[in-house]
Structure formats: structure tokens, C-alpha cells
Amino acid sequence: MILPENEAILYQARVGKRVGLLYNMVSAICYFFAVSCLVTGIATWILLGGTAPISLLIIAAVFAVFGTVALFLRRTMLRREYILTDRRLVIRKGGALSKSTRFLYLEDVKGIDLSNNFLIDLFGVCSMDFFSPSISAASRKFLIFSFSTTPFKFQFINKQDGEAIYRILSELREKT
């Protein structure tokens, strides 16, 4: 990542590797059901003499597609990179087809939600939501300010990384 000269990286986090295990499990379950439906459809076709239940073949194809999508989502999720600099928060997403970089200035961050539930905690990851004021024009003369749940979030980062980022941001907030 190319940063301006006067900006330093304070912390860099990635998606927890154990999240890949979750996507692999979902994919394996989908492939298992796809193969089961396919074998059942072929066995039924052989036993009934050429009248295969087309619904079983369609269900097998749907499960196979879901399994493939889960693997694709795993790959794109594991390529995410979350960066905390002394001026902003940066989310970098990169893949073969598209790449994107989003950032939010630290002075715009008005709240942080570090969250994890039982299922996410099993994989040793957490998510961080960053809240900032959003500005939308209601008319030409008035602006309405509100706190919104912007989609700016660090998803599925290692729990230790989330706690470290939270601690650094708290220390930066105390200094100002």
C-alpha cells in the first residue's frame, strides 16, 4: 500500500485463518449433499429403468453450486487486509477480478463496536464496527447529521488483532 510520507502504519491485521476452516466445512457439507443426491438419483434411475427423478439432479447441482460459491467466498475473504494508520482506517480487498480500497479518517470515527458471539468466538475471531456521522442533504439549505451504522467494518479479524486495534484507538482518543 502506498502511503503519504507523513503517514505511518500503526497496526495491520488480516482475516483469521480459522475462518477459512468454516468456509471449507460449509463447502464440504454442500459437496457431500450434492454427491448423495447424485448417487441417489442415478441409483433410482437404474432401479426404475430410465426414469430418473430430475428433481434430485437439480438439487445435486444446487448443492454443488453452493459448495463452489463457499470456496470462492473463502478465497476473497482471506485476501482482505485491514490497516490502522496514524490518520485513517483502511480496508483493502483484492482478488483476480476486482480490487478495492476504502478508508475512514480517524477524526470521523465517533464510536467502535468490538463484537463476537459464541460461534465466532470458537474460531478466535471478532468483528469491529466503526461509527461515524453521515451527512445527507435534506434540502439545499439544511443538512441533517446523524449517526449511522455505516458498512465500514473489520470482519473476522483475529481476536488479538481486534483487541490491539481497539486499545490503540483508545490510546489515540485519550491523547486528543
CSV table of N, CA and C in Angstrom, one decimal:
chain,number,residue,atom,x,y,z
A,1,MET,N,0.8,-1.2,0.0
A,1,MET,CA,0.0,0.0,0.0
A,1,MET,C,0.9,1.2,0.0
A,2,ILE,N,0.6,2.2,-0.8
A,2,ILE,CA,1.3,3.4,-0.9
A,2,ILE,C,0.7,4.4,0.0
A,3,LEU,N,1.5,4.9,1.0
A,3,LEU,CA,1.0,5.9,1.9
A,3,LEU,C,1.8,7.2,1.7
A,4,PRO,N,1.1,8.3,2.1
A,4,PRO,CA,1.8,9.6,2.1
A,4,PRO,C,3.0,9.5,3.0
A,5,GLU,N,4.0,10.4,2.8
A,5,GLU,CA,5.3,10.4,3.6
A,5,GLU,C,5.0,10.6,5.1
A,6,ASN,N,4.1,11.4,5.4
A,6,ASN,CA,3.9,11.7,6.8
A,6,ASN,C,2.8,10.8,7.5
A,7,GLU,N,2.5,9.7,6.9
A,7,GLU,CA,1.5,8.8,7.5
A,7,GLU,C,2.2,7.4,7.8
A,8,ALA,N,2.0,6.9,9.0
A,8,ALA,CA,2.7,5.7,9.4
A,8,ALA,C,1.6,4.6,9.7
A,9,ILE,N,2.0,3.4,9.4
A,9,ILE,CA,1.1,2.2,9.8
A,9,ILE,C,1.3,1.9,11.2
A,10,LEU,N,0.2,1.9,12.0
A,10,LEU,CA,0.3,1.6,13.4
A,10,LEU,C,0.0,0.1,13.6
A,11,TYR,N,-0.9,-0.5,12.8
A,11,TYR,CA,-1.2,-1.9,13.0
A,11,TYR,C,-1.8,-2.4,11.7
A,12,GLN,N,-1.5,-3.6,11.4
A,12,GLN,CA,-2.0,-4.3,10.2
A,12,GLN,C,-2.6,-5.6,10.6
A,13,ALA,N,-3.8,-5.9,10.2
A,13,ALA,CA,-4.5,-7.1,10.5
A,13,ALA,C,-5.1,-7.8,9.3
A,14,ARG,N,-5.2,-9.1,9.4
A,14,ARG,CA,-5.8,-9.8,8.3
A,14,ARG,C,-7.0,-10.7,8.9
A,15,VAL,N,-7.7,-11.3,8.0
A,15,VAL,CA,-8.8,-12.2,8.4
A,15,VAL,C,-8.1,-13.4,9.1
A,16,GLY,N,-8.8,-13.9,10.2
A,16,GLY,CA,-8.3,-15.0,10.9
A,16,GLY,C,-8.3,-16.3,10.0
A,17,LYS,N,-7.2,-17.0,10.0
A,17,LYS,CA,-7.1,-18.2,9.2
A,17,LYS,C,-8.1,-19.3,9.5
A,18,ARG,N,-8.6,-19.3,10.7
A,18,ARG,CA,-9.6,-20.3,11.1
A,18,ARG,C,-11.0,-20.1,10.4
A,19,VAL,N,-11.2,-18.9,9.9
A,19,VAL,CA,-12.4,-18.6,9.2
A,19,VAL,C,-12.4,-19.4,7.9
A,20,GLY,N,-11.3,-19.6,7.3
A,20,GLY,CA,-11.2,-20.5,6.1
A,20,GLY,C,-11.7,-21.9,6.4
A,21,LEU,N,-11.5,-22.4,7.6
A,21,LEU,CA,-11.9,-23.7,8.0
A,21,LEU,C,-13.5,-23.7,8.0
A,22,LEU,N,-14.1,-22.7,8.5
A,22,LEU,CA,-15.6,-22.6,8.4
A,22,LEU,C,-16.1,-22.7,7.0
A,23,TYR,N,-15.5,-21.9,6.1
A,23,TYR,CA,-15.9,-22.0,4.7
A,23,TYR,C,-15.6,-23.4,4.1
A,24,ASN,N,-14.5,-24.0,4.5
A,24,ASN,CA,-14.2,-25.3,4.0
A,24,ASN,C,-15.2,-26.3,4.5
A,25,MET,N,-15.7,-26.2,5.7
A,25,MET,CA,-16.7,-27.1,6.3
A,25,MET,C,-18.0,-26.9,5.5
A,26,VAL,N,-18.4,-25.7,5.3
A,26,VAL,CA,-19.7,-25.5,4.6
A,26,VAL,C,-19.6,-26.1,3.2
A,27,SER,N,-18.5,-25.8,2.5
A,27,SER,CA,-18.3,-26.4,1.2
A,27,SER,C,-18.3,-27.9,1.2
A,28,ALA,N,-17.6,-28.5,2.1
A,28,ALA,CA,-17.6,-30.0,2.2
A,28,ALA,C,-19.0,-30.5,2.4
A,29,ILE,N,-19.8,-29.9,3.3
A,29,ILE,CA,-21.1,-30.4,3.6
A,29,ILE,C,-22.0,-30.2,2.3
A,30,CYS,N,-21.8,-29.1,1.6
A,30,CYS,CA,-22.6,-29.0,0.3
A,30,CYS,C,-22.2,-30.0,-0.7
A,31,TYR,N,-20.9,-30.3,-0.8
A,31,TYR,CA,-20.5,-31.3,-1.8
A,31,TYR,C,-21.0,-32.7,-1.4
A,32,PHE,N,-21.0,-32.9,-0.1
A,32,PHE,CA,-21.5,-34.2,0.4
A,32,PHE,C,-22.9,-34.4,0.0
A,33,PHE,N,-23.8,-33.4,0.2
A,33,PHE,CA,-25.2,-33.5,-0.2
A,33,PHE,C,-25.3,-33.6,-1.7
A,34,ALA,N,-24.5,-32.9,-2.4
A,34,ALA,CA,-24.6,-32.9,-3.9
A,34,ALA,C,-24.3,-34.4,-4.4
A,35,VAL,N,-23.2,-35.0,-3.8
A,35,VAL,CA,-22.9,-36.3,-4.3
A,35,VAL,C,-23.9,-37.3,-3.8
A,36,SER,N,-24.5,-37.1,-2.6
A,36,SER,CA,-25.5,-38.0,-2.1
A,36,SER,C,-26.8,-37.9,-3.0
A,37,CYS,N,-27.2,-36.7,-3.4
A,37,CYS,CA,-28.3,-36.6,-4.2
A,37,CYS,C,-28.1,-37.2,-5.6
A,38,LEU,N,-26.9,-37.0,-6.1
A,38,LEU,CA,-26.5,-37.5,-7.4
A,38,LEU,C,-26.5,-39.0,-7.4
A,39,VAL,N,-25.9,-39.6,-6.4
A,39,VAL,CA,-25.9,-41.1,-6.3
A,39,VAL,C,-27.3,-41.6,-6.2
A,40,THR,N,-28.1,-41.0,-5.3
A,40,THR,CA,-29.5,-41.4,-5.2
A,40,THR,C,-30.3,-41.3,-6.5
A,41,GLY,N,-30.0,-40.2,-7.2
A,41,GLY,CA,-30.7,-40.0,-8.5
A,41,GLY,C,-30.3,-41.1,-9.5
A,42,ILE,N,-29.0,-41.4,-9.6
A,42,ILE,CA,-28.5,-42.4,-10.5
A,42,ILE,C,-29.0,-43.8,-10.1
A,43,ALA,N,-29.0,-44.1,-8.8
A,43,ALA,CA,-29.5,-45.4,-8.3
A,43,ALA,C,-31.0,-45.6,-8.6
A,44,THR,N,-31.7,-44.5,-8.4
A,44,THR,CA,-33.2,-44.5,-8.7
A,44,THR,C,-33.4,-44.7,-10.2
A,45,TRP,N,-32.6,-44.1,-11.0
A,45,TRP,CA,-32.7,-44.2,-12.5
A,45,TRP,C,-32.4,-45.6,-12.9
A,46,ILE,N,-31.4,-46.2,-12.3
A,46,ILE,CA,-31.1,-47.6,-12.7
A,46,ILE,C,-32.2,-48.6,-12.2
A,47,LEU,N,-32.7,-48.4,-11.0
A,47,LEU,CA,-33.7,-49.3,-10.5
A,47,LEU,C,-35.0,-49.1,-11.2
A,48,LEU,N,-35.4,-47.9,-11.6
A,48,LEU,CA,-36.7,-47.7,-12.2
A,48,LEU,C,-36.6,-47.8,-13.7
A,49,GLY,N,-35.4,-48.1,-14.2
A,49,GLY,CA,-35.3,-48.4,-15.7
A,49,GLY,C,-35.4,-47.2,-16.6
A,50,GLY,N,-34.7,-46.1,-16.3
A,50,GLY,CA,-34.6,-45.0,-17.2
A,50,GLY,C,-35.5,-43.8,-16.8
A,51,THR,N,-36.2,-43.8,-15.7
A,51,THR,CA,-37.0,-42.6,-15.3
A,51,THR,C,-36.3,-42.0,-14.1
A,52,ALA,N,-35.3,-41.2,-14.4
A,52,ALA,CA,-34.6,-40.6,-13.3
A,52,ALA,C,-35.4,-39.4,-12.7
A,53,PRO,N,-35.4,-39.3,-11.4
A,53,PRO,CA,-36.1,-38.1,-10.8
A,53,PRO,C,-35.2,-36.9,-11.1
A,54,ILE,N,-35.7,-36.0,-11.9
A,54,ILE,CA,-34.9,-34.8,-12.3
A,54,ILE,C,-34.7,-33.9,-11.1
A,55,SER,N,-35.6,-33.9,-10.2
A,55,SER,CA,-35.5,-33.0,-9.0
A,55,SER,C,-34.3,-33.3,-8.2
A,56,LEU,N,-33.9,-34.6,-8.1
A,56,LEU,CA,-32.7,-35.0,-7.3
A,56,LEU,C,-31.4,-34.5,-8.1
A,57,LEU,N,-31.4,-34.5,-9.4
A,57,LEU,CA,-30.3,-34.0,-10.1
A,57,LEU,C,-30.2,-32.5,-10.0
A,58,ILE,N,-31.3,-31.8,-10.0
A,58,ILE,CA,-31.3,-30.3,-9.8
A,58,ILE,C,-30.9,-30.0,-8.4
A,59,ILE,N,-31.3,-30.7,-7.4
A,59,ILE,CA,-30.9,-30.4,-6.0
A,59,ILE,C,-29.4,-30.7,-5.9
A,60,ALA,N,-28.9,-31.7,-6.5
A,60,ALA,CA,-27.4,-32.0,-6.5
A,60,ALA,C,-26.6,-30.9,-7.2
A,61,ALA,N,-27.1,-30.3,-8.3
A,61,ALA,CA,-26.5,-29.2,-8.9
A,61,ALA,C,-26.5,-28.0,-8.1
A,62,VAL,N,-27.6,-27.7,-7.4
A,62,VAL,CA,-27.7,-26.6,-6.5
A,62,VAL,C,-26.7,-26.7,-5.3
A,63,PHE,N,-26.6,-27.8,-4.7
A,63,PHE,CA,-25.6,-28.0,-3.6
A,63,PHE,C,-24.2,-27.9,-4.1
A,64,ALA,N,-23.9,-28.4,-5.3
A,64,ALA,CA,-22.6,-28.2,-5.9
A,64,ALA,C,-22.2,-26.7,-6.2
A,65,VAL,N,-23.2,-26.0,-6.6
A,65,VAL,CA,-23.0,-24.5,-6.8
A,65,VAL,C,-22.7,-23.8,-5.5
A,66,PHE,N,-23.5,-24.2,-4.5
A,66,PHE,CA,-23.3,-23.6,-3.1
A,66,PHE,C,-21.9,-23.9,-2.6
A,67,GLY,N,-21.5,-25.1,-2.8
A,67,GLY,CA,-20.2,-25.5,-2.3
A,67,GLY,C,-19.1,-24.7,-3.0
A,68,THR,N,-19.2,-24.5,-4.3
A,68,THR,CA,-18.2,-23.8,-5.1
A,68,THR,C,-18.3,-22.3,-4.7
A,69,VAL,N,-19.4,-21.7,-4.5
A,69,VAL,CA,-19.5,-20.3,-4.0
A,69,VAL,C,-18.9,-20.2,-2.6
A,70,ALA,N,-19.0,-21.1,-1.8
A,70,ALA,CA,-18.4,-21.1,-0.4
A,70,ALA,C,-16.9,-21.0,-0.6
A,71,LEU,N,-16.3,-21.8,-1.5
A,71,LEU,CA,-14.9,-21.8,-1.7
A,71,LEU,C,-14.4,-20.4,-2.3
A,72,PHE,N,-15.2,-19.9,-3.2
A,72,PHE,CA,-14.9,-18.6,-3.7
A,72,PHE,C,-14.9,-17.5,-2.7
A,73,LEU,N,-16.0,-17.5,-1.8
A,73,LEU,CA,-16.1,-16.5,-0.7
A,73,LEU,C,-14.9,-16.7,0.2
A,74,ARG,N,-14.5,-17.9,0.5
A,74,ARG,CA,-13.3,-18.1,1.4
A,74,ARG,C,-12.1,-17.5,0.8
A,75,ARG,N,-11.9,-17.7,-0.4
A,75,ARG,CA,-10.7,-17.1,-1.1
A,75,ARG,C,-10.7,-15.5,-1.0
A,76,THR,N,-11.9,-15.0,-1.3
A,76,THR,CA,-12.0,-13.5,-1.3
A,76,THR,C,-11.9,-12.9,0.1
A,77,MET,N,-12.5,-13.7,1.1
A,77,MET,CA,-12.4,-13.2,2.5
A,77,MET,C,-11.0,-13.2,3.0
A,78,LEU,N,-10.3,-14.3,2.7
A,78,LEU,CA,-8.9,-14.4,3.3
A,78,LEU,C,-7.9,-13.4,2.7
A,79,ARG,N,-8.3,-12.8,1.6
A,79,ARG,CA,-7.4,-11.8,0.9
A,79,ARG,C,-7.6,-10.4,1.5
A,80,ARG,N,-8.6,-10.2,2.4
A,80,ARG,CA,-8.8,-8.9,2.9
A,80,ARG,C,-7.7,-8.5,3.9
A,81,GLU,N,-7.4,-7.2,3.9
A,81,GLU,CA,-6.4,-6.6,4.7
A,81,GLU,C,-6.9,-5.4,5.4
A,82,TYR,N,-6.7,-5.3,6.7
A,82,TYR,CA,-7.2,-4.2,7.5
A,82,TYR,C,-6.0,-3.4,8.1
A,83,ILE,N,-5.9,-2.1,7.8
A,83,ILE,CA,-4.7,-1.3,8.2
A,83,ILE,C,-5.2,-0.1,9.1
A,84,LEU,N,-4.5,0.1,10.2
A,84,LEU,CA,-4.7,1.2,11.0
A,84,LEU,C,-3.4,2.1,10.9
A,85,THR,N,-3.6,3.3,10.4
A,85,THR,CA,-2.5,4.2,10.3
A,85,THR,C,-2.7,5.3,11.4
A,86,ASP,N,-1.8,6.3,11.5
A,86,ASP,CA,-2.0,7.3,12.4
A,86,ASP,C,-3.0,8.3,12.0
A,87,ARG,N,-3.6,8.2,10.8
A,87,ARG,CA,-4.6,9.1,10.3
A,87,ARG,C,-5.9,8.5,9.9
A,88,ARG,N,-5.9,7.2,9.5
A,88,ARG,CA,-7.1,6.6,9.0
A,88,ARG,C,-7.1,5.1,9.2
A,89,LEU,N,-8.3,4.6,8.9
A,89,LEU,CA,-8.6,3.1,8.9
A,89,LEU,C,-8.7,2.7,7.4
A,90,VAL,N,-8.1,1.7,7.0
A,90,VAL,CA,-8.1,1.3,5.6
A,90,VAL,C,-8.5,-0.2,5.5
A,91,ILE,N,-9.4,-0.4,4.5
A,91,ILE,CA,-9.8,-1.8,4.2
A,91,ILE,C,-9.4,-2.0,2.8
A,92,ARG,N,-8.5,-3.1,2.6
A,92,ARG,CA,-8.1,-3.4,1.2
A,92,ARG,C,-8.7,-4.8,0.9
A,93,LYS,N,-9.4,-4.8,-0.2
A,93,LYS,CA,-9.9,-6.1,-0.7
A,93,LYS,C,-9.3,-6.3,-2.1
A,94,GLY,N,-8.8,-7.5,-2.3
A,94,GLY,CA,-8.2,-7.8,-3.6
A,94,GLY,C,-8.4,-9.2,-4.1
A,95,GLY,N,-8.7,-9.3,-5.3
A,95,GLY,CA,-8.9,-10.5,-6.0
A,95,GLY,C,-8.4,-10.5,-7.4
A,96,ALA,N,-8.7,-11.5,-8.1
A,96,ALA,CA,-8.2,-11.5,-9.5
A,96,ALA,C,-9.1,-10.6,-10.4
A,97,LEU,N,-10.4,-10.5,-10.0
A,97,LEU,CA,-11.3,-9.8,-10.9
A,97,LEU,C,-11.4,-8.3,-10.5
A,98,SER,N,-11.4,-8.0,-9.2
A,98,SER,CA,-11.5,-6.6,-8.8
A,98,SER,C,-10.8,-6.4,-7.5
A,99,LYS,N,-10.4,-5.2,-7.3
A,99,LYS,CA,-9.6,-4.7,-6.1
A,99,LYS,C,-10.3,-3.4,-5.7
A,100,SER,N,-10.3,-3.2,-4.4
A,100,SER,CA,-10.8,-2.0,-3.8
A,100,SER,C,-10.1,-1.6,-2.5
A,101,THR,N,-10.1,-0.3,-2.3
A,101,THR,CA,-9.5,0.2,-1.1
A,101,THR,C,-10.5,1.2,-0.5
A,102,ARG,N,-10.9,1.1,0.7
A,102,ARG,CA,-11.8,2.0,1.4
A,102,ARG,C,-11.0,2.6,2.6
A,103,PHE,N,-11.3,3.8,3.0
A,103,PHE,CA,-10.7,4.3,4.2
A,103,PHE,C,-11.7,5.3,4.9
A,104,LEU,N,-11.4,5.4,6.2
A,104,LEU,CA,-12.2,6.3,7.0
A,104,LEU,C,-11.2,7.0,7.9
A,105,TYR,N,-11.2,8.4,7.9
A,105,TYR,CA,-10.3,9.2,8.7
A,105,TYR,C,-10.6,8.9,10.2
A,106,LEU,N,-9.6,8.9,11.0
A,106,LEU,CA,-9.8,8.6,12.5
A,106,LEU,C,-10.6,9.7,13.2
A,107,GLU,N,-10.5,11.0,12.7
A,107,GLU,CA,-11.2,12.0,13.4
A,107,GLU,C,-12.7,11.9,13.1
A,108,ASP,N,-13.1,11.1,12.1
A,108,ASP,CA,-14.5,10.8,11.8
A,108,ASP,C,-15.1,9.7,12.6
A,109,VAL,N,-14.2,8.9,13.2
A,109,VAL,CA,-14.7,7.8,14.0
A,109,VAL,C,-15.3,8.3,15.3
A,110,LYS,N,-16.6,8.1,15.5
A,110,LYS,CA,-17.2,8.5,16.8
A,110,LYS,C,-17.6,7.4,17.7
A,111,GLY,N,-17.4,6.2,17.2
A,111,GLY,CA,-17.7,5.0,18.1
A,111,GLY,C,-17.2,3.7,17.4
A,112,ILE,N,-16.9,2.8,18.3
A,112,ILE,CA,-16.4,1.5,17.9
A,112,ILE,C,-17.1,0.4,18.6
A,113,ASP,N,-17.5,-0.6,17.9
A,113,ASP,CA,-18.2,-1.8,18.5
A,113,ASP,C,-17.3,-3.0,18.2
A,114,LEU,N,-16.7,-3.6,19.2
A,114,LEU,CA,-15.9,-4.8,19.1
A,114,LEU,C,-16.8,-5.9,19.5
A,115,SER,N,-17.1,-6.8,18.6
A,115,SER,CA,-18.1,-7.8,18.9
A,115,SER,C,-17.7,-9.2,18.5
A,116,ASN,N,-18.2,-10.1,19.3
A,116,ASN,CA,-18.0,-11.5,18.9
A,116,ASN,C,-19.1,-12.3,19.6
A,117,ASN,N,-19.6,-13.3,19.0
A,117,ASN,CA,-20.6,-14.2,19.7
A,117,ASN,C,-20.0,-15.6,19.8
A,118,PHE,N,-20.8,-16.5,20.3
A,118,PHE,CA,-20.3,-17.8,20.6
A,118,PHE,C,-19.7,-18.5,19.4
A,119,LEU,N,-20.4,-18.5,18.3
A,119,LEU,CA,-19.9,-19.2,17.1
A,119,LEU,C,-18.6,-18.5,16.6
A,120,ILE,N,-18.6,-17.2,16.5
A,120,ILE,CA,-17.4,-16.5,16.0
A,120,ILE,C,-16.3,-16.7,17.0
A,121,ASP,N,-16.5,-16.8,18.3
A,121,ASP,CA,-15.5,-16.9,19.3
A,121,ASP,C,-14.8,-18.3,19.2
A,122,LEU,N,-15.6,-19.3,18.7
A,122,LEU,CA,-15.0,-20.6,18.5
A,122,LEU,C,-13.8,-20.6,17.5
A,123,PHE,N,-13.9,-19.7,16.6
A,123,PHE,CA,-12.9,-19.6,15.6
A,123,PHE,C,-11.8,-18.5,15.9
A,124,GLY,N,-11.9,-17.9,17.1
A,124,GLY,CA,-10.9,-17.0,17.6
A,124,GLY,C,-10.9,-15.7,16.8
A,125,VAL,N,-12.0,-15.2,16.3
A,125,VAL,CA,-12.1,-14.0,15.5
A,125,VAL,C,-13.1,-13.1,16.1
A,126,CYS,N,-13.1,-11.8,15.7
A,126,CYS,CA,-14.1,-10.9,16.1
A,126,CYS,C,-14.4,-9.9,15.0
A,127,SER,N,-15.3,-9.0,15.1
A,127,SER,CA,-15.6,-8.0,14.1
A,127,SER,C,-15.6,-6.7,14.8
A,128,MET,N,-15.2,-5.6,14.1
A,128,MET,CA,-15.2,-4.3,14.6
A,128,MET,C,-16.1,-3.4,13.7
A,129,ASP,N,-17.1,-2.8,14.2
A,129,ASP,CA,-17.9,-1.8,13.5
A,129,ASP,C,-17.4,-0.4,13.9
A,130,PHE,N,-17.2,0.5,12.9
A,130,PHE,CA,-16.8,1.8,13.2
A,130,PHE,C,-18.0,2.8,12.8
A,131,PHE,N,-18.4,3.6,13.7
A,131,PHE,CA,-19.5,4.5,13.5
A,131,PHE,C,-19.0,5.9,13.3
A,132,SER,N,-19.6,6.6,12.3
A,132,SER,CA,-19.2,7.9,12.0
A,132,SER,C,-20.4,8.7,11.6
A,133,PRO,N,-20.4,10.0,11.8
A,133,PRO,CA,-21.5,10.8,11.4
A,133,PRO,C,-21.7,10.8,9.9
A,134,SER,N,-22.9,10.6,9.4
A,134,SER,CA,-23.2,10.7,8.0
A,134,SER,C,-23.9,12.0,7.7
A,135,ILE,N,-23.6,12.5,6.6
A,135,ILE,CA,-24.2,13.8,6.2
A,135,ILE,C,-25.0,13.5,4.9
A,136,SER,N,-26.3,13.9,5.0
A,136,SER,CA,-27.1,13.8,3.8
A,136,SER,C,-27.9,15.1,3.6
A,137,ALA,N,-28.0,15.5,2.4
A,137,ALA,CA,-28.7,16.8,2.2
A,137,ALA,C,-30.2,16.6,2.1
A,138,ALA,N,-30.9,17.2,3.0
A,138,ALA,CA,-32.4,17.1,3.0
A,138,ALA,C,-32.9,18.1,2.1
A,139,SER,N,-32.3,19.2,2.0
A,139,SER,CA,-32.7,20.3,1.0
A,139,SER,C,-31.4,21.1,0.7
A,140,ARG,N,-31.6,22.1,0.0
A,140,ARG,CA,-30.4,22.9,-0.4
A,140,ARG,C,-29.9,23.7,0.8
A,141,LYS,N,-30.7,24.0,1.8
A,141,LYS,CA,-30.3,24.9,2.9
A,141,LYS,C,-29.9,24.1,4.2
A,142,PHE,N,-30.4,23.0,4.4
A,142,PHE,CA,-30.2,22.3,5.6
A,142,PHE,C,-29.5,20.9,5.4
A,143,LEU,N,-28.7,20.6,6.4
A,143,LEU,CA,-28.0,19.3,6.4
A,143,LEU,C,-28.5,18.6,7.6
A,144,ILE,N,-28.7,17.3,7.5
A,144,ILE,CA,-29.1,16.5,8.6
A,144,ILE,C,-27.9,15.7,9.0
A,145,PHE,N,-27.5,15.8,10.3
A,145,PHE,CA,-26.4,15.0,10.8
A,145,PHE,C,-27.0,13.8,11.6
A,146,SER,N,-26.5,12.6,11.5
A,146,SER,CA,-27.0,11.5,12.3
A,146,SER,C,-25.8,10.5,12.4
A,147,PHE,N,-25.9,9.7,13.4
A,147,PHE,CA,-25.0,8.6,13.5
A,147,PHE,C,-25.6,7.4,12.7
A,148,SER,N,-24.9,6.8,11.9
A,148,SER,CA,-25.4,5.7,11.1
A,148,SER,C,-24.5,4.5,11.3
A,149,THR,N,-25.1,3.4,11.0
A,149,THR,CA,-24.3,2.2,11.0
A,149,THR,C,-23.7,2.0,9.6
A,150,THR,N,-22.6,2.7,9.4
A,150,THR,CA,-22.0,2.6,8.1
A,150,THR,C,-21.4,1.2,7.9
A,151,PRO,N,-21.3,0.8,6.7
A,151,PRO,CA,-20.8,-0.6,6.5
A,151,PRO,C,-19.3,-0.7,6.6
A,152,PHE,N,-18.7,0.3,7.3
A,152,PHE,CA,-17.3,0.2,7.5
A,152,PHE,C,-17.0,-0.7,8.7
A,153,LYS,N,-16.4,-1.8,8.4
A,153,LYS,CA,-16.3,-2.8,9.4
A,153,LYS,C,-15.1,-3.7,9.1
A,154,PHE,N,-14.4,-4.1,10.2
A,154,PHE,CA,-13.3,-5.0,10.1
A,154,PHE,C,-13.9,-6.4,10.4
A,155,GLN,N,-14.1,-7.3,9.4
A,155,GLN,CA,-14.8,-8.5,9.7
A,155,GLN,C,-13.8,-9.7,9.8
A,156,PHE,N,-14.1,-10.5,10.8
A,156,PHE,CA,-13.5,-11.8,11.0
A,156,PHE,C,-11.9,-11.6,11.2
A,157,ILE,N,-11.5,-10.6,11.9
A,157,ILE,CA,-10.1,-10.4,12.2
A,157,ILE,C,-9.8,-11.3,13.5
A,158,ASN,N,-8.5,-11.6,13.6
A,158,ASN,CA,-8.1,-12.4,14.8
A,158,ASN,C,-8.5,-11.6,16.1
A,159,LYS,N,-9.0,-12.3,17.1
A,159,LYS,CA,-9.4,-11.6,18.3
A,159,LYS,C,-8.3,-10.8,18.9
A,160,GLN,N,-7.1,-11.2,18.9
A,160,GLN,CA,-6.0,-10.5,19.5
A,160,GLN,C,-5.7,-9.2,18.7
A,161,ASP,N,-5.9,-9.3,17.3
A,161,ASP,CA,-5.7,-8.1,16.5
A,161,ASP,C,-6.8,-7.1,16.8
A,162,GLY,N,-8.1,-7.5,17.0
A,162,GLY,CA,-9.2,-6.6,17.3
A,162,GLY,C,-9.0,-5.9,18.6
A,163,GLU,N,-8.5,-6.7,19.6
A,163,GLU,CA,-8.3,-6.0,20.9
A,163,GLU,C,-7.1,-5.1,20.8
A,164,ALA,N,-6.1,-5.4,20.0
A,164,ALA,CA,-4.9,-4.5,19.9
A,164,ALA,C,-5.3,-3.2,19.2
A,165,ILE,N,-6.1,-3.3,18.1
A,165,ILE,CA,-6.6,-2.1,17.4
A,165,ILE,C,-7.5,-1.3,18.3
A,166,TYR,N,-8.4,-1.9,19.1
A,166,TYR,CA,-9.2,-1.2,20.0
A,166,TYR,C,-8.4,-0.4,21.0
A,167,ARG,N,-7.4,-1.1,21.6
A,167,ARG,CA,-6.5,-0.5,22.5
A,167,ARG,C,-5.8,0.7,21.9
A,168,ILE,N,-5.2,0.6,20.7
A,168,ILE,CA,-4.5,1.7,20.1
A,168,ILE,C,-5.4,2.9,19.8
A,169,LEU,N,-6.6,2.6,19.3
A,169,LEU,CA,-7.6,3.7,19.1
A,169,LEU,C,-8.0,4.4,20.4
A,170,SER,N,-8.2,3.6,21.4
A,170,SER,CA,-8.5,4.2,22.7
A,170,SER,C,-7.4,5.1,23.2
A,171,GLU,N,-6.1,4.7,23.1
A,171,GLU,CA,-5.0,5.5,23.5
A,171,GLU,C,-4.9,6.8,22.6
A,172,LEU,N,-5.2,6.6,21.3
A,172,LEU,CA,-5.1,7.8,20.4
A,172,LEU,C,-6.2,8.8,20.8
A,173,ARG,N,-7.4,8.3,21.2
A,173,ARG,CA,-8.5,9.1,21.6
A,173,ARG,C,-8.2,9.9,22.9
A,174,GLU,N,-7.5,9.2,23.8
A,174,GLU,CA,-7.1,9.9,25.1
A,174,GLU,C,-6.1,11.0,24.9
A,175,LYS,N,-5.3,10.8,23.9
A,175,LYS,CA,-4.2,11.8,23.6
A,175,LYS,C,-4.8,13.1,23.1
A,176,THR,N,-5.9,13.0,22.3
A,176,THR,CA,-6.6,14.2,21.7
A,176,THR,C,-7.6,14.8,22.6
